[in-house]
Amino acid sequence: MRFADKSIYADESILIPRKGSLNNLFYKNEPFWTVDTMFYTKINKHKVYPKFLFYQLTTIDYSNLNVGSAVPSLTVPVLNEIDILLPPLPEQIQIASILSSLDDKIDLLQRQNKTLEQLAETLFRQWFVEEAEWKGNLSEYVKVQGGYAFKSKDFKEIGFAGIIKITNISMEFIDINKSDFVDETVVENLDKRFKIKSGDFLIAMTGAEIGKIGIVEKTEKEIWVNQRVGKLEPKIPYGNIIGYLALKSREGQDHIINACSGSAQENISTNGIEEMVFASYNSEKANSFGRLSQPFFDKIIFNLNQIRTLTQLRDNLLPKLMSGEVRVKN
């Protein structure tokens, strides 16, 4: 985010992309300035509650309204033709309040997870960066297991086993809810080292996502890892936690960038990741750090599960409330 000395508008508004990622809408309730690739709205509050309008507009797929060729684009005339359902104002406020309360809970859990990660990262730097000489390698702590080369022809929208690809990885978590699937016959005889469990740490090894690393939330789903995604397998107790924090650190990300190869598409090997220069293994230090940091990650995994539940509830309620299928009583 960038800042300006003065605002272009100071009242509640919904920002809609003019070009680029057309479905990336924003609600603003503070003075703001926007770039020329975004529209902002002036809302008639006598007719529509601004937060309700925001939720209503997020139910639209704006890619269907695209008027651009090379770059996805929207225009004011196109936006002005959008029909929206407006219940009475008191009902709009109630609907927005329900959805906002879910968003607020999700945001609180996300911020809590960020704080927990920061606490773990602070401890990590104290124990393994500021008070340790880096004369060893990350391979003393973890083995990076590359994923299986699943065939694209086997992927389905619905199936027995979810397949985690590079696009499912962010710096905060692994999105297991938007994966492709394969039938049971594809994985029934597959080596279990390619299988994923709750609490695993996965890292992207190719392309624009290279170096992104996240944690797998609690799940009962059958999940497997695709090629060019690495899974951190601990060689010592808590080795995967230490490896995760090492690779997520500034030093770890620098190592990945410097160890990349490939011209058309950057990539790094499992060995290349393991070769990161790091503090020599000390069992007492590693175990003490692990015992201190493990509760942080247990809570993060618990929160991720809560976030997923609340997000699914919100996403299921949103279209039903907006269409009038589900009504709220005064």
Coordinates of C-alpha atoms in Angstrom, one line a residue:
M1 CA 0.0 0.0 0.0
R2 CA 1.2 3.5 -0.8
F3 CA 0.1 6.8 0.8
A4 CA -0.8 10.3 -0.4
D5 CA -0.7 13.7 1.3
K6 CA -4.4 14.2 0.7
S7 CA -7.5 12.1 0.0
I8 CA -9.6 12.0 -3.2
Y9 CA -12.6 11.0 -1.2
A10 CA -13.3 10.8 2.6
D11 CA -16.7 8.9 2.9
E12 CA -17.6 5.2 2.7
S13 CA -16.8 3.8 -0.8
I14 CA -16.4 0.6 -2.7
L15 CA -13.3 0.5 -5.0
I16 CA -13.8 -1.5 -8.2
P17 CA -10.9 -2.4 -10.5
R18 CA -10.9 -0.6 -13.9
K19 CA -8.2 -2.8 -15.3
G20 CA -6.4 -6.0 -14.2
S21 CA -7.9 -8.4 -11.6
L22 CA -11.5 -7.3 -12.0
N23 CA -13.0 -9.3 -9.0
N24 CA -10.6 -7.6 -6.5
L25 CA -13.1 -5.2 -4.8
F26 CA -12.3 -3.2 -1.7
Y27 CA -14.5 -1.5 1.0
K28 CA -13.1 1.7 2.4
N29 CA -14.4 3.6 5.4
E30 CA -11.6 6.2 5.8
P31 CA -10.1 8.9 3.6
F32 CA -8.3 7.5 0.6
W33 CA -6.7 8.2 -2.7
T34 CA -6.8 5.7 -5.5
V35 CA -4.8 5.1 -8.7
D36 CA -6.3 5.5 -12.2
T37 CA -6.8 1.7 -12.6
M38 CA -9.5 1.7 -9.9
F39 CA -13.0 3.2 -9.8
Y40 CA -14.4 4.6 -6.5
T41 CA -18.1 5.0 -5.7
K42 CA -20.2 7.7 -4.2
I43 CA -23.0 5.9 -2.4
N44 CA -26.5 7.2 -1.8
K45 CA -26.9 6.1 1.9
H46 CA -30.7 6.9 1.8
K47 CA -31.1 4.0 -0.5
V48 CA -28.3 1.5 0.2
Y49 CA -26.2 0.7 3.2
P50 CA -22.6 0.9 2.0
K51 CA -21.3 -2.4 3.6
F52 CA -24.4 -4.2 2.2
L53 CA -23.6 -2.9 -1.3
F54 CA -20.0 -4.1 -1.0
Y55 CA -21.2 -7.6 -0.2
Q56 CA -23.8 -7.5 -2.9
L57 CA -21.2 -6.5 -5.5
T58 CA -18.8 -9.2 -4.4
T59 CA -21.3 -11.8 -5.6
I60 CA -20.7 -10.7 -9.2
D61 CA -18.1 -12.3 -11.5
Y62 CA -16.7 -9.2 -13.3
S63 CA -14.8 -11.3 -15.8
N64 CA -18.1 -11.8 -17.5
L65 CA -18.3 -8.0 -17.9
N66 CA -14.8 -7.6 -19.3
V67 CA -14.6 -5.2 -22.3
G68 CA -10.8 -5.4 -22.7
S69 CA -8.8 -7.6 -25.0
A70 CA -5.2 -7.8 -23.9
V71 CA -5.9 -6.4 -20.4
P72 CA -9.2 -7.2 -18.6
S73 CA -11.1 -3.9 -18.3
L74 CA -14.4 -2.4 -17.0
T75 CA -16.2 0.8 -17.9
V76 CA -18.6 3.1 -16.1
P77 CA -21.5 2.4 -18.6
V78 CA -21.0 -1.4 -18.0
L79 CA -21.0 -1.0 -14.2
N80 CA -24.1 1.3 -14.4
E81 CA -26.1 -1.5 -16.0
I82 CA -25.6 -4.0 -13.1
D83 CA -28.9 -4.9 -11.4
I84 CA -28.8 -5.4 -7.7
L85 CA -31.4 -6.6 -5.2
L86 CA -32.1 -4.0 -2.5
P87 CA -34.2 -5.1 0.5
P88 CA -35.5 -2.5 2.9
L89 CA -32.6 -0.5 4.5
P90 CA -33.0 -2.0 8.0
E91 CA -32.7 -5.5 6.5
Q92 CA -29.6 -4.4 4.5
I93 CA -28.0 -3.3 7.8
Q94 CA -28.8 -6.6 9.5
I95 CA -27.4 -8.6 6.6
A96 CA -24.2 -6.5 6.5
S97 CA -23.9 -6.9 10.3
I98 CA -24.1 -10.7 10.0
L99 CA -21.5 -10.9 7.3
S100 CA -19.3 -8.3 8.9
S101 CA -19.2 -10.2 12.2
L102 CA -17.9 -13.2 10.4
D103 CA -15.3 -11.2 8.5
D104 CA -14.2 -9.6 11.8
K105 CA -13.8 -13.0 13.5
I106 CA -11.7 -14.2 10.5
D107 CA -9.6 -11.0 10.6
L108 CA -9.0 -11.4 14.3
L109 CA -7.8 -15.0 13.9
Q110 CA -5.6 -14.0 11.0
R111 CA -4.0 -11.3 13.0
Q112 CA -3.6 -13.6 15.9
N113 CA -1.7 -16.1 13.7
K114 CA 0.5 -13.3 12.4
T115 CA 1.4 -12.4 16.0
L116 CA 2.1 -16.1 16.8
E117 CA 4.4 -16.4 13.8
Q118 CA 6.2 -13.2 14.7
L119 CA 6.8 -14.5 18.2
A120 CA 8.2 -17.8 16.8
E121 CA 10.4 -15.8 14.3
T122 CA 11.7 -13.6 17.1
L123 CA 12.7 -16.6 19.2
F124 CA 14.2 -18.2 16.1
R125 CA 16.4 -15.2 15.4
Q126 CA 17.6 -15.0 19.0
W127 CA 18.5 -18.7 19.1
F128 CA 19.7 -19.4 15.6
V129 CA 20.8 -16.1 14.1
E130 CA 22.0 -13.7 16.8
E131 CA 23.5 -16.3 19.1
A132 CA 24.8 -18.9 16.7
E133 CA 27.5 -19.3 14.1
W134 CA 26.3 -20.7 10.8
K135 CA 28.8 -23.4 10.1
G136 CA 26.4 -26.2 9.2
N137 CA 23.6 -26.8 6.7
L138 CA 19.9 -27.0 6.9
S139 CA 20.2 -30.7 5.8
E140 CA 21.1 -31.5 9.4
Y141 CA 17.6 -30.6 10.4
V142 CA 15.3 -31.5 7.5
K143 CA 15.0 -33.5 4.3
V144 CA 13.1 -31.7 1.6
Q145 CA 10.9 -34.3 -0.1
G146 CA 9.8 -33.3 -3.7
G147 CA 6.3 -34.0 -4.8
Y148 CA 5.0 -36.7 -7.2
A149 CA 4.7 -35.9 -11.0
F150 CA 0.9 -36.4 -11.3
K151 CA -0.4 -36.5 -14.9
S152 CA -2.6 -33.5 -15.8
K153 CA -5.1 -35.9 -17.6
D154 CA -5.9 -37.4 -14.2
F155 CA -6.9 -34.1 -12.5
K156 CA -10.6 -33.6 -11.8
E157 CA -12.7 -31.0 -10.1
I158 CA -14.1 -33.6 -7.7
G159 CA -12.4 -36.8 -6.6
F160 CA -10.9 -39.0 -3.9
A161 CA -7.6 -37.2 -3.2
G162 CA -6.7 -33.6 -3.2
I163 CA -3.4 -32.6 -5.0
I164 CA -1.5 -29.6 -3.7
K165 CA 0.3 -27.6 -6.4
I166 CA 2.5 -24.5 -6.2
T167 CA -0.6 -22.2 -6.7
N168 CA -2.0 -23.6 -3.4
I169 CA 0.9 -22.2 -1.4
S170 CA 1.1 -18.8 0.3
M171 CA 3.4 -17.4 2.9
E172 CA 0.8 -18.0 5.6
F173 CA -1.0 -21.3 4.8
I174 CA -1.7 -24.0 2.3
D175 CA -5.1 -23.6 0.6
I176 CA -6.3 -27.2 0.6
N177 CA -9.9 -26.2 -0.4
K178 CA -9.1 -25.1 -4.0
S179 CA -7.1 -28.1 -5.1
D180 CA -7.5 -30.4 -8.0
F181 CA -8.4 -34.0 -7.3
V182 CA -7.5 -37.5 -8.6
D183 CA -9.3 -40.8 -8.3
E184 CA -8.4 -43.4 -5.7
T185 CA -6.8 -45.6 -8.3
V186 CA -4.1 -43.0 -9.0
V187 CA -2.8 -42.9 -5.4
E188 CA -3.6 -46.3 -4.0
N189 CA -0.1 -47.7 -4.8
L190 CA 1.7 -44.4 -4.4
D191 CA 4.6 -44.1 -2.0
K192 CA 3.4 -42.6 1.3
R193 CA 6.2 -40.1 1.3
F194 CA 4.2 -38.0 -1.1
K195 CA 1.2 -37.9 1.3
I196 CA 0.5 -34.8 3.3
K197 CA -0.8 -34.5 6.9
S198 CA -1.9 -31.7 9.2
G199 CA 1.0 -29.6 10.4
D200 CA 3.3 -30.3 7.4
F201 CA 5.3 -27.4 5.9
L202 CA 5.4 -27.1 2.1
I203 CA 7.5 -24.9 -0.1
A204 CA 7.2 -23.8 -3.7
M205 CA 10.2 -24.7 -5.8
T206 CA 9.4 -23.2 -9.2
G207 CA 8.3 -20.0 -11.0
A208 CA 6.8 -16.8 -9.6
E209 CA 5.8 -18.6 -6.4
I210 CA 9.3 -19.9 -5.7
G211 CA 10.3 -19.7 -2.0
K212 CA 6.7 -19.3 -0.7
I213 CA 6.3 -21.6 2.3
G214 CA 3.2 -22.4 4.4
I215 CA 1.7 -24.8 6.9
V216 CA -1.1 -27.4 6.3
E217 CA -4.1 -26.9 8.5
K218 CA -6.0 -29.6 10.4
T219 CA -7.8 -31.8 7.9
E220 CA -9.3 -35.3 7.5
K221 CA -8.9 -35.1 3.7
E222 CA -6.7 -37.3 1.7
I223 CA -4.1 -34.9 0.3
W224 CA -0.9 -35.5 -1.8
V225 CA 1.8 -33.2 -3.0
N226 CA 2.5 -32.5 -6.6
Q227 CA 5.9 -32.1 -8.3
R228 CA 7.9 -28.9 -7.7
V229 CA 6.4 -28.6 -4.3
G230 CA 8.7 -29.6 -1.4
K231 CA 7.6 -31.1 1.9
L232 CA 9.9 -30.6 5.0
E233 CA 10.5 -33.9 6.6
P234 CA 12.2 -33.5 10.1
K235 CA 15.5 -35.4 10.6
I236 CA 15.5 -34.5 14.3
P237 CA 12.7 -33.6 16.7
Y238 CA 11.2 -30.2 15.7
G239 CA 13.4 -30.1 12.6
N240 CA 10.6 -29.2 10.3
I241 CA 9.7 -26.1 12.5
I242 CA 13.3 -25.0 12.5
G243 CA 13.5 -25.6 8.8
Y244 CA 10.3 -23.6 8.1
L245 CA 11.5 -20.6 10.1
A246 CA 14.9 -20.8 8.5
L247 CA 13.5 -20.8 5.0
K248 CA 11.0 -18.1 5.7
S249 CA 13.6 -15.8 7.2
R250 CA 15.4 -13.1 5.2
E251 CA 18.5 -15.3 5.0
G252 CA 16.5 -18.2 3.8
Q253 CA 14.7 -16.3 1.1
D254 CA 18.0 -14.8 -0.1
H255 CA 19.5 -18.3 -0.2
I256 CA 16.6 -19.5 -2.4
I257 CA 17.0 -16.6 -4.8
N258 CA 20.7 -17.1 -5.1
A259 CA 20.4 -20.9 -5.5
C260 CA 17.8 -20.6 -8.3
S261 CA 18.6 -21.9 -11.8
G262 CA 16.8 -21.8 -15.1
S263 CA 16.3 -19.0 -17.6
A264 CA 12.7 -19.4 -18.8
Q265 CA 11.4 -20.3 -15.3
E266 CA 13.4 -20.1 -12.1
N267 CA 13.6 -23.3 -10.0
I268 CA 15.4 -24.8 -7.1
S269 CA 16.2 -28.4 -6.3
T270 CA 15.5 -30.2 -3.0
N271 CA 19.3 -30.5 -2.5
G272 CA 19.6 -26.8 -3.3
I273 CA 17.2 -26.0 -0.4
E274 CA 18.9 -28.3 2.0
E275 CA 22.3 -26.8 1.3
M276 CA 21.4 -23.5 2.9
V277 CA 24.2 -22.5 5.3
F278 CA 22.8 -22.7 8.8
A279 CA 23.7 -23.2 12.5
S280 CA 25.3 -26.5 13.2
Y281 CA 23.0 -29.0 14.9
N282 CA 22.9 -28.9 18.7
S283 CA 20.4 -31.3 20.2
E284 CA 19.9 -29.4 23.4
K285 CA 19.3 -26.1 21.7
A286 CA 17.0 -27.6 19.0
N287 CA 14.9 -29.5 21.5
S288 CA 14.6 -26.5 23.9
F289 CA 13.6 -24.2 21.0
G290 CA 11.1 -26.8 19.6
R291 CA 9.4 -27.2 23.0
L292 CA 9.0 -23.4 23.2
S293 CA 7.8 -22.9 19.6
Q294 CA 5.6 -25.9 19.1
P295 CA 2.6 -24.4 21.1
F296 CA 2.6 -21.4 18.7
F297 CA 2.2 -23.7 15.7
D298 CA -0.4 -25.8 17.4
K299 CA -2.5 -22.7 18.0
I300 CA -1.9 -21.5 14.4
I301 CA -3.2 -24.8 13.0
F302 CA -6.2 -24.6 15.3
N303 CA -6.9 -21.0 14.1
L304 CA -6.5 -22.0 10.5
N305 CA -9.3 -24.6 11.0
Q306 CA -11.5 -22.0 12.6
I307 CA -10.8 -19.6 9.7
R308 CA -11.7 -22.2 7.2
T309 CA -15.0 -23.0 9.0
L310 CA -16.0 -19.3 9.3
T311 CA -15.0 -18.6 5.7
Q312 CA -17.1 -21.5 4.4
L313 CA -20.0 -20.3 6.5
R314 CA -19.7 -16.7 5.1
D315 CA -19.3 -17.9 1.5
N316 CA -22.4 -20.1 1.8
L317 CA -24.5 -17.4 3.5
L318 CA -23.4 -14.6 1.2
P319 CA -25.2 -15.5 -2.1
K320 CA -28.3 -16.7 -0.1
L321 CA -28.6 -13.5 1.8
M322 CA -28.0 -11.4 -1.3
S323 CA -30.5 -13.2 -3.5
G324 CA -33.2 -13.2 -0.8
E325 CA -33.2 -17.0 -0.5
V326 CA -32.4 -16.5 3.2
R327 CA -34.1 -13.5 4.9
V328 CA -33.4 -12.0 8.2
K329 CA -36.1 -10.9 10.6
N330 CA -36.2 -7.5 12.3

